[in-house]
XYZ file of C-alpha atoms in Angstrom:
533
model
C -1.313 -27.580 100.639
C 0.182 -27.537 97.264
C 4.183 -29.216 97.066
C 5.897 -25.959 95.764
C 7.731 -26.166 92.711
C 11.405 -25.839 93.154
C 11.747 -25.019 89.694
C 9.879 -22.594 89.878
C 11.747 -19.591 88.798
C 12.264 -20.591 85.374
C 8.885 -18.840 85.229
C 10.445 -15.738 86.931
C 11.625 -12.861 84.403
C 14.599 -12.921 85.252
C 15.154 -16.533 86.644
C 17.226 -17.964 83.884
C 19.528 -14.836 84.235
C 20.080 -15.489 87.869
C 20.336 -19.076 88.133
C 22.457 -19.024 84.956
C 25.036 -16.631 86.878
C 25.192 -18.955 90.221
C 25.258 -22.255 88.555
C 27.877 -24.441 89.498
C 29.830 -25.855 86.864
C 33.514 -25.215 87.252
C 34.216 -28.106 89.709
C 34.388 -29.754 86.287
C 34.400 -27.239 83.597
C 37.014 -24.966 82.325
C 36.487 -21.555 81.051
C 37.604 -22.522 77.610
C 39.472 -20.222 74.563
C 37.740 -17.643 72.799
C 40.387 -17.984 69.982
C 40.603 -15.958 67.032
C 40.154 -18.012 63.563
C 42.357 -16.205 61.222
C 41.543 -18.293 58.500
C 37.752 -18.144 58.641
C 38.386 -14.129 59.295
C 39.992 -13.709 56.137
C 37.980 -16.230 53.977
C 34.386 -14.404 55.353
C 35.736 -11.011 55.354
C 34.449 -11.028 59.070
C 36.462 -10.688 62.547
C 35.703 -14.722 63.643
C 36.610 -16.102 66.899
C 35.689 -19.617 67.963
C 34.029 -20.531 71.486
C 36.499 -23.607 72.158
C 33.934 -25.870 74.074
C 35.894 -28.868 72.471
C 38.748 -28.248 74.908
C 36.765 -29.208 78.291
C 37.873 -32.432 79.407
C 35.392 -34.401 77.954
C 35.767 -32.768 74.877
C 32.412 -31.344 75.043
C 30.271 -28.494 76.515
C 27.538 -31.002 78.014
C 29.434 -31.235 81.347
C 28.463 -27.718 82.147
C 24.489 -28.676 82.238
C 24.789 -32.378 83.682
C 27.023 -31.107 87.180
C 24.856 -27.707 88.255
C 21.738 -30.156 87.423
C 23.163 -32.839 89.814
C 24.748 -30.284 92.161
C 21.217 -28.913 92.775
C 19.834 -32.522 93.772
C 18.994 -33.206 97.524
C 21.447 -35.149 99.871
C 19.094 -37.965 99.546
C 18.610 -37.644 95.840
C 22.489 -37.943 95.559
C 22.552 -41.300 97.553
C 19.787 -42.581 95.565
C 22.085 -42.340 92.553
C 21.442 -40.780 88.978
C 20.614 -42.391 85.711
C 20.662 -41.107 82.014
C 20.587 -41.994 78.348
C 23.164 -41.431 76.036
C 25.276 -42.476 73.044
C 28.095 -40.413 73.809
C 29.360 -36.207 75.476
C 26.133 -35.841 78.195
C 27.034 -39.736 78.811
C 30.720 -38.662 80.290
C 29.193 -35.655 81.421
C 27.356 -37.026 84.003
C 29.971 -39.673 84.562
C 32.607 -37.114 85.423
C 30.198 -34.865 87.389
C 29.059 -38.468 89.396
C 32.213 -39.074 90.219
C 32.918 -35.463 91.449
C 29.734 -35.575 93.494
C 30.539 -39.020 95.081
C 27.061 -40.323 94.218
C 26.496 -43.706 91.674
C 25.923 -43.186 88.070
C 24.054 -45.379 85.194
C 24.922 -44.550 81.866
C 22.470 -46.045 79.484
C 23.888 -46.391 75.980
C 22.509 -48.071 72.928
C 23.957 -51.087 71.856
C 24.954 -49.749 68.395
C 27.367 -47.654 70.826
C 31.132 -47.695 69.726
C 33.152 -49.029 72.045
C 35.418 -45.884 72.299
C 32.925 -44.259 73.778
C 31.349 -46.836 75.962
C 34.929 -47.219 77.368
C 35.462 -43.340 77.580
C 32.233 -43.313 80.221
C 33.869 -46.504 81.645
C 36.804 -44.806 82.866
C 35.233 -41.618 84.326
C 33.267 -44.368 86.624
C 29.892 -44.364 84.839
C 28.269 -47.812 85.207
C 27.686 -48.355 81.367
C 24.307 -50.684 80.759
C 23.801 -51.422 77.146
C 20.217 -51.484 75.990
C 17.924 -50.803 72.874
C 18.829 -50.907 69.283
C 18.282 -47.237 68.666
C 18.116 -44.180 71.114
C 14.299 -43.804 72.186
C 14.116 -47.365 73.464
C 17.224 -46.694 74.875
C 16.157 -43.852 76.654
C 12.313 -44.896 77.136
C 14.547 -48.257 79.505
C 16.170 -45.188 81.295
C 13.082 -43.104 82.434
C 11.436 -47.060 83.411
C 14.673 -47.876 85.299
C 14.704 -44.513 86.772
C 11.172 -44.594 88.442
C 11.208 -48.112 89.180
C 14.685 -47.665 91.170
C 13.746 -44.088 92.669
C 17.257 -42.776 90.605
C 16.917 -38.938 89.174
C 17.145 -39.039 85.579
C 19.331 -36.479 84.134
C 17.977 -35.531 80.795
C 20.464 -34.166 78.238
C 18.682 -30.643 77.573
C 15.231 -30.538 78.875
C 15.876 -29.486 82.207
C 16.211 -25.904 83.629
C 19.686 -26.896 85.531
C 20.889 -28.341 82.689
C 19.884 -25.263 80.356
C 21.088 -22.714 83.100
C 24.389 -24.627 83.060
C 24.858 -24.647 79.253
C 24.333 -20.908 79.730
C 27.416 -20.156 81.302
C 28.937 -20.239 77.692
C 27.163 -17.263 76.927
C 28.430 -15.573 80.261
C 31.982 -16.271 79.075
C 31.316 -15.103 75.755
C 30.323 -11.550 77.005
C 33.387 -10.911 79.354
C 35.815 -12.344 77.141
C 34.764 -10.046 74.631
C 35.117 -7.250 76.588
C 38.023 -8.313 77.472
C 39.502 -8.606 74.204
C 37.961 -5.342 72.771
C 39.112 -3.315 75.253
C 40.423 0.000 73.918
C 39.422 -1.081 70.311
C 36.474 -0.060 67.894
C 35.032 -2.926 67.745
C 32.323 -5.022 69.699
C 30.173 -8.443 69.360
C 27.538 -9.042 66.843
C 26.106 -12.034 66.840
C 26.585 -15.622 68.187
C 26.014 -18.926 66.285
C 25.151 -21.855 68.554
C 24.780 -25.456 67.652
C 21.548 -27.170 68.111
C 19.722 -30.577 69.081
C 17.323 -30.632 71.176
C 18.090 -27.136 72.254
C 19.932 -27.133 75.529
C 23.069 -25.302 74.551
C 20.815 -22.469 72.337
C 18.340 -22.046 75.399
C 20.704 -21.285 78.050
C 23.059 -18.559 75.995
C 20.174 -17.209 74.410
C 17.821 -16.395 77.300
C 21.067 -15.000 79.109
C 22.497 -13.133 76.387
C 19.477 -11.136 74.779
C 18.455 -10.612 78.621
C 22.079 -8.827 78.931
C 22.762 -7.380 75.429
C 19.817 -7.811 73.516
C 21.687 -6.048 70.650
C 23.689 -9.331 70.123
C 22.195 -11.465 68.172
C 22.005 -15.152 68.906
C 21.472 -17.562 65.936
C 20.816 -21.572 66.430
C 22.449 -23.894 63.098
C 21.192 -27.359 63.185
C 21.965 -30.100 60.026
C 19.276 -29.972 57.967
C 18.581 -34.003 57.954
C 17.772 -33.556 61.341
C 16.297 -29.920 61.884
C 13.782 -30.509 65.061
C 13.771 -27.035 66.562
C 13.293 -25.331 62.763
C 10.243 -27.619 62.391
C 8.330 -27.080 65.273
C 9.285 -23.642 65.100
C 8.269 -23.459 61.500
C 5.013 -25.118 63.233
C 4.318 -22.988 66.203
C 4.330 -26.405 68.288
C 6.603 -29.199 69.107
C 6.698 -32.187 66.642
C 8.649 -35.846 66.226
C 10.599 -35.944 63.013
C 9.813 -39.449 61.363
C 13.342 -39.974 60.677
C 16.992 -37.985 60.849
C 20.168 -38.028 59.540
C 22.815 -39.212 62.133
C 26.230 -37.751 60.293
C 26.010 -35.062 63.263
C 25.192 -37.757 66.230
C 25.504 -35.065 68.584
C 22.661 -32.964 67.452
C 20.547 -35.698 65.496
C 17.321 -35.501 67.659
C 14.057 -36.251 66.756
C 12.066 -33.954 69.236
C 12.839 -30.753 70.666
C 12.532 -30.060 74.535
C 9.841 -28.427 76.065
C 11.553 -25.768 77.564
C 13.813 -25.197 75.482
C 11.290 -24.909 72.919
C 10.053 -22.111 74.935
C 13.049 -20.151 75.595
C 14.239 -20.289 71.642
C 10.892 -19.440 70.671
C 11.135 -16.230 72.721
C 14.911 -15.563 72.724
C 16.750 -16.890 69.564
C 16.919 -14.802 66.700
C 16.569 -17.816 64.078
C 17.824 -21.468 63.182
C 19.996 -21.561 59.938
C 20.093 -25.413 58.590
C 23.299 -26.345 57.015
C 24.034 -29.625 54.810
C 26.468 -32.577 55.574
C 29.002 -31.127 52.747
C 28.485 -27.830 54.484
C 29.218 -29.747 57.987
C 32.291 -31.413 56.674
C 33.904 -28.375 54.978
C 33.620 -26.554 58.328
C 35.521 -29.490 60.556
C 38.354 -28.468 57.664
C 38.520 -25.067 58.096
C 38.590 -25.283 62.025
C 41.757 -27.511 61.508
C 43.214 -25.122 59.554
C 43.174 -22.450 62.117
C 43.421 -24.612 65.462
C 44.721 -27.601 63.951
C 42.170 -29.070 66.022
C 39.703 -31.975 64.213
C 35.924 -31.090 65.561
C 32.854 -33.805 65.501
C 30.550 -32.741 63.083
C 28.062 -31.685 65.453
C 31.375 -29.391 67.167
C 31.506 -27.880 63.518
C 27.673 -27.186 62.854
C 28.218 -23.855 64.351
C 30.725 -22.622 62.498
C 29.046 -23.926 59.133
C 25.633 -21.846 59.901
C 28.174 -18.791 60.306
C 29.618 -19.248 57.130
C 26.204 -19.649 55.543
C 25.054 -16.777 57.198
C 27.544 -14.594 55.912
C 27.238 -15.368 52.689
C 23.306 -15.252 52.377
C 23.256 -11.872 53.978
C 26.657 -10.778 52.538
C 27.991 -10.180 55.814
C 31.302 -8.026 55.940
C 33.368 -6.152 59.002
C 31.377 -7.754 61.339
C 32.482 -9.790 64.756
C 30.879 -13.340 65.210
C 31.332 -15.826 67.536
C 31.032 -19.772 66.708
C 30.672 -21.953 69.518
C 32.965 -25.126 68.836
C 31.002 -27.453 71.073
C 32.718 -30.947 70.332
C 35.761 -33.161 69.533
C 34.555 -36.479 70.179
C 34.947 -37.672 66.707
C 35.218 -41.627 65.753
C 38.960 -41.627 63.790
C 37.298 -43.964 61.063
C 34.485 -41.164 60.008
C 37.825 -38.872 59.030
C 37.819 -40.851 55.647
C 34.357 -39.599 55.101
C 35.190 -35.747 56.011
C 38.067 -35.130 54.044
C 36.224 -36.936 51.279
C 33.242 -34.309 50.867
C 34.700 -31.415 52.816
C 35.767 -29.632 49.656
C 32.581 -30.283 48.223
C 31.005 -28.204 51.132
C 33.666 -25.576 50.287
C 32.747 -25.453 46.257
C 36.496 -25.740 46.252
C 35.809 -28.953 43.919
C 33.736 -30.597 42.036
C 32.846 -33.965 41.108
C 32.534 -34.926 36.903
C 31.951 -37.898 35.081
C 32.808 -37.583 30.808
C 32.425 -39.532 27.830
C 35.348 -40.205 25.612
C 35.807 -42.507 22.463
C 37.265 -46.087 23.932
C 40.215 -45.696 21.059
C 43.874 -45.241 21.884
C 44.854 -41.835 22.287
C 41.924 -40.143 23.561
C 42.798 -40.719 26.947
C 45.743 -38.178 26.372
C 43.867 -35.644 24.222
C 40.941 -35.845 27.447
C 43.384 -34.616 29.853
C 44.655 -31.665 27.152
C 41.099 -30.300 26.700
C 40.605 -30.327 30.941
C 43.634 -29.272 31.489
C 43.624 -26.861 29.511
C 45.833 -23.472 29.995
C 44.593 -23.545 33.389
C 46.926 -26.381 34.850
C 43.785 -27.673 36.764
C 44.726 -29.568 39.625
C 43.136 -33.436 39.628
C 42.422 -34.645 43.169
C 40.344 -38.324 41.944
C 40.862 -39.918 38.502
C 39.090 -43.576 37.901
C 38.810 -45.351 35.054
C 38.586 -48.948 33.478
C 38.593 -50.210 29.641
C 35.467 -51.347 28.877
C 34.395 -51.854 24.922
C 30.648 -51.399 24.862
C 28.071 -50.831 21.667
C 28.736 -47.416 21.650
C 32.424 -47.585 21.508
C 32.328 -45.007 24.609
C 34.917 -44.774 27.164
C 33.562 -43.344 30.841
C 35.889 -41.514 33.127
C 35.260 -40.168 36.955
C 37.397 -37.256 38.284
C 37.511 -34.718 40.309
C 39.545 -31.342 40.378
C 40.247 -28.002 42.051
C 38.267 -25.402 40.679
C 35.687 -22.642 42.382
C 32.607 -24.349 42.146
C 30.579 -21.165 42.311
C 32.665 -18.927 39.873
C 32.677 -19.406 35.951
C 35.478 -21.880 36.041
C 33.770 -25.009 36.260
C 31.349 -23.823 33.572
C 34.062 -22.888 31.577
C 35.319 -26.190 32.218
C 32.346 -28.321 31.390
C 31.839 -25.783 28.059
C 35.365 -26.724 26.892
C 34.961 -30.602 27.018
C 31.469 -30.528 25.369
C 32.790 -28.720 22.623
C 35.083 -31.271 22.161
C 32.645 -33.808 22.080
C 33.168 -35.264 25.693
C 29.666 -35.026 27.019
C 30.285 -34.465 30.764
C 27.795 -34.587 33.770
C 28.331 -32.658 36.586
C 27.993 -34.900 39.864
C 29.167 -32.688 42.425
C 25.428 -32.339 44.125
C 24.538 -35.672 44.123
C 25.845 -37.074 47.380
C 25.464 -40.596 46.530
C 27.925 -40.261 44.123
C 30.474 -39.300 46.308
C 29.750 -41.337 49.216
C 29.728 -44.728 47.011
C 29.615 -43.997 43.376
C 33.443 -42.994 42.998
C 33.951 -46.429 44.780
C 32.226 -48.395 42.598
C 33.532 -47.024 39.514
C 36.280 -49.480 37.685
C 35.435 -53.244 38.033
C 35.495 -55.878 35.293
C 37.016 -54.574 31.967
C 34.686 -55.675 29.323
C 35.840 -56.593 25.911
C 34.497 -58.466 22.964
C 37.681 -60.475 22.978
C 37.982 -61.404 26.844
C 40.859 -60.569 28.820
C 42.681 -57.708 27.499
C 45.768 -58.701 25.552
C 49.091 -57.408 26.938
C 47.644 -56.168 30.105
C 50.199 -55.161 32.649
C 48.579 -54.020 35.958
C 51.324 -51.406 37.431
C 51.680 -49.326 40.479
C 53.382 -46.182 39.893
C 54.478 -43.585 42.483
C 52.740 -40.698 41.579
C 54.002 -36.953 42.352
C 50.987 -34.790 43.516
C 51.088 -31.636 41.970
C 49.479 -29.962 38.717
C 50.763 -30.395 35.537
C 51.690 -33.965 36.623
C 49.143 -35.978 34.771
C 49.468 -34.596 31.771
C 53.366 -35.139 31.726
C 52.660 -38.608 32.178
C 50.183 -39.643 29.454
C 52.731 -37.491 27.101
C 55.547 -39.630 27.648
C 53.066 -42.926 27.427
C 50.469 -41.982 24.219
C 50.716 -42.900 21.431
C 53.166 -46.091 22.537
C 50.606 -47.831 25.145
C 46.987 -47.399 25.507
C 45.830 -46.969 29.031
C 43.388 -49.538 30.098
C 42.811 -48.868 33.767
C 43.360 -45.529 35.750
C 42.712 -45.151 39.664
C 43.949 -42.065 41.427
C 42.878 -40.394 44.462
C 44.768 -37.106 46.104
C 46.534 -38.275 49.195
C 47.549 -35.088 50.317
C 51.424 -36.369 50.432
C 54.144 -35.628 48.117
C 53.413 -38.565 46.538
C 51.205 -40.969 46.158
C 50.672 -44.764 44.273
C 48.579 -45.277 41.344
C 47.178 -47.965 39.839
C 47.649 -47.990 36.278
C 46.544 -50.428 33.514
C 48.805 -50.398 30.663
C 48.320 -52.448 27.108
C 52.511 -53.219 26.943
C 53.792 -55.779 23.860
C 56.302 -58.015 25.182
C 58.810 -56.421 23.366
C 58.170 -52.984 24.066
C 58.217 -53.297 27.930
C 62.329 -51.839 28.029
C 61.136 -48.823 26.137
C 58.486 -48.430 29.014
C 60.776 -48.771 31.290
C 63.357 -46.254 29.962
C 60.111 -43.868 29.534
C 59.535 -44.124 33.475
C 63.104 -43.283 34.174
C 62.773 -39.926 32.017
C 60.154 -38.767 34.115
C 61.836 -39.753 37.183
C 58.937 -42.456 38.397
C 59.253 -45.400 40.021
C 56.440 -48.105 38.456
C 56.296 -51.711 39.550
C 54.206 -54.844 38.342
C 51.840 -56.057 40.991
C 53.178 -59.065 42.786
C 51.627 -62.372 42.029
C 49.792 -62.654 45.175
C 48.469 -58.662 44.658
C 47.298 -59.475 41.026
C 45.732 -62.899 42.072
C 43.388 -60.702 43.966
C 43.218 -57.989 42.070
C 41.883 -60.514 38.929
C 39.076 -61.483 41.092
C 37.587 -58.113 40.670
C 38.974 -56.692 37.330
C 38.809 -59.480 34.829
C-alpha cells in the first residue's frame, strides 16, 4: 500500500485554515502588539497599525513557523535532531525551538555571517557550523548532512507546517482588530506583509482570505530581490541570477514551491520598493515607536506607503507587519545617510561656481534665498582648474516632489551656477559624498597661508549664511566639509587663507559669532596633509 502523505491536508480546501488555528507557536512566541502608528497615520492620511513581530524574543516572527514544524516531528525524529541553514532569524528560531523541545539543533551558517548573529544562535543552544561562501552553498551542505545523518531539515519557508505557524500572525491581526474596533465605525481594509521566500505571506494570506475575503493582503519585496514578483509574472518559479542583499532577511533568489502555489491563489498582489524607500520606512517606524527595524522588517511599511501614494488611498485602516529588528549596528550609518532621500525630504546636488574669492558666499546667498533652506551636507575643496570652476557637493532639506526643488535649481542656474541633481543616483549617495575633497589643485603648489581648522558649528537654519557673511571678503574659503549629525552643534572642517597678520582679526570674528575655531593639532595636520595636499 502506498504510504500516506502526513501533510496531505495541505491540498484540502480548509486544510491550512484548520492547521493555522491549531498551530503550536505559543510555547516560544508571544501574541505581539498591534500598535497604532500616529506619525505614519498622519503622513499617509490613513489609520495605520504596526503588527510588532520585531518584539518577539528573537526579534523576529521566524520562531513561529520553526517551532510549529518541529512540534509536529515524531519523537524519533526529534531524538535524531534537526538541522537548518540560515544567516539570521530562522537560525535563532530553530535554536530556541530545539532548546524548548529538548532536541539537538545543528545550525549551518555562511562563513560571512556577522559574529553578532553567530553568538546569538550559540546563546540559544544551537550547534553552529560555519560553511560555504554564500547561502546556496550553506543550504546544500545542510540538506546533504540531513540525508547522511538522518536529521530533519527545517526549511525556512517552504514547508506546510512552517507556513501554518507563520499564519498565526494573521489570526492575531483579525482578533486584535475586532477588539480595537468594537463600537467604532471602522474596519480593517488591507494588510502588508514582507516577502523573502514567501512563508509569512503565504500563511497570512491563506488564512485571511478564507476568513475575511474582503480584506486585501499584499506582499512587499525589495526591487533588487523580487523573486516572488518575477515568479508570478512568469507563472512559474524561477531563480534570480543575483539579489541585492541590503534587506538580507528577504534576499532570496528562488521562491518556495508551496509558498508560490498559495500566494498565487490568495494574495492580492506584490509591491516592490527601493533601498531608499526601505531606509525611509525604518526612520518612520523609529519616529512612531523609538525602535529600529532591520531593513527586511521595514519592507512592509515601505510598501504600504508606496501603495497609498500610487493609488491615492486615504481614510482606510491598514496594517503593516514589522517582521524583524535584528539590525547590525554598523548599518545604521548607511540607513541614516539615505533615509531622507527615500522619504523625498532631502536632495543631493552638485553646483559649479567660479574659483575666486567671494563666489562661495554668493553661492550660499543664492542657494538659501528667502526660503532659509537648511543644508544637511556641504563638501568643497579648492581646485584651480583650467576652466576656473570650483565644484561643490551638498544636500538640502526640501520637498523633492514639490516645485521647491526645481525652483532651487532654476535659481542657481539663473545665477550662472550650473547645477546637477544627484538624488536618484544611488552610487553618489553611497560613495561620491565620501570621495569629494581630496588634494587641493593649485598652479603654485601648496595653497598660500592656508589654515585647516575645526569649527564647532551650530545646527540651525541660517547658521552657514551668517558664518560666511562674517568671513567674506576678508578670507578665502579653500576647504569645507560638513554633514548634519542631528546634534545641537557639530564639528565642521574648514580651510581658510589667513595671512599671518590677519589671524587676530579672524579670532575676533569667531568670538563675535560665538563659534569655537581651533587649528588642527600637529599630529592631525600631518595625517590630513597626506590626503589634502
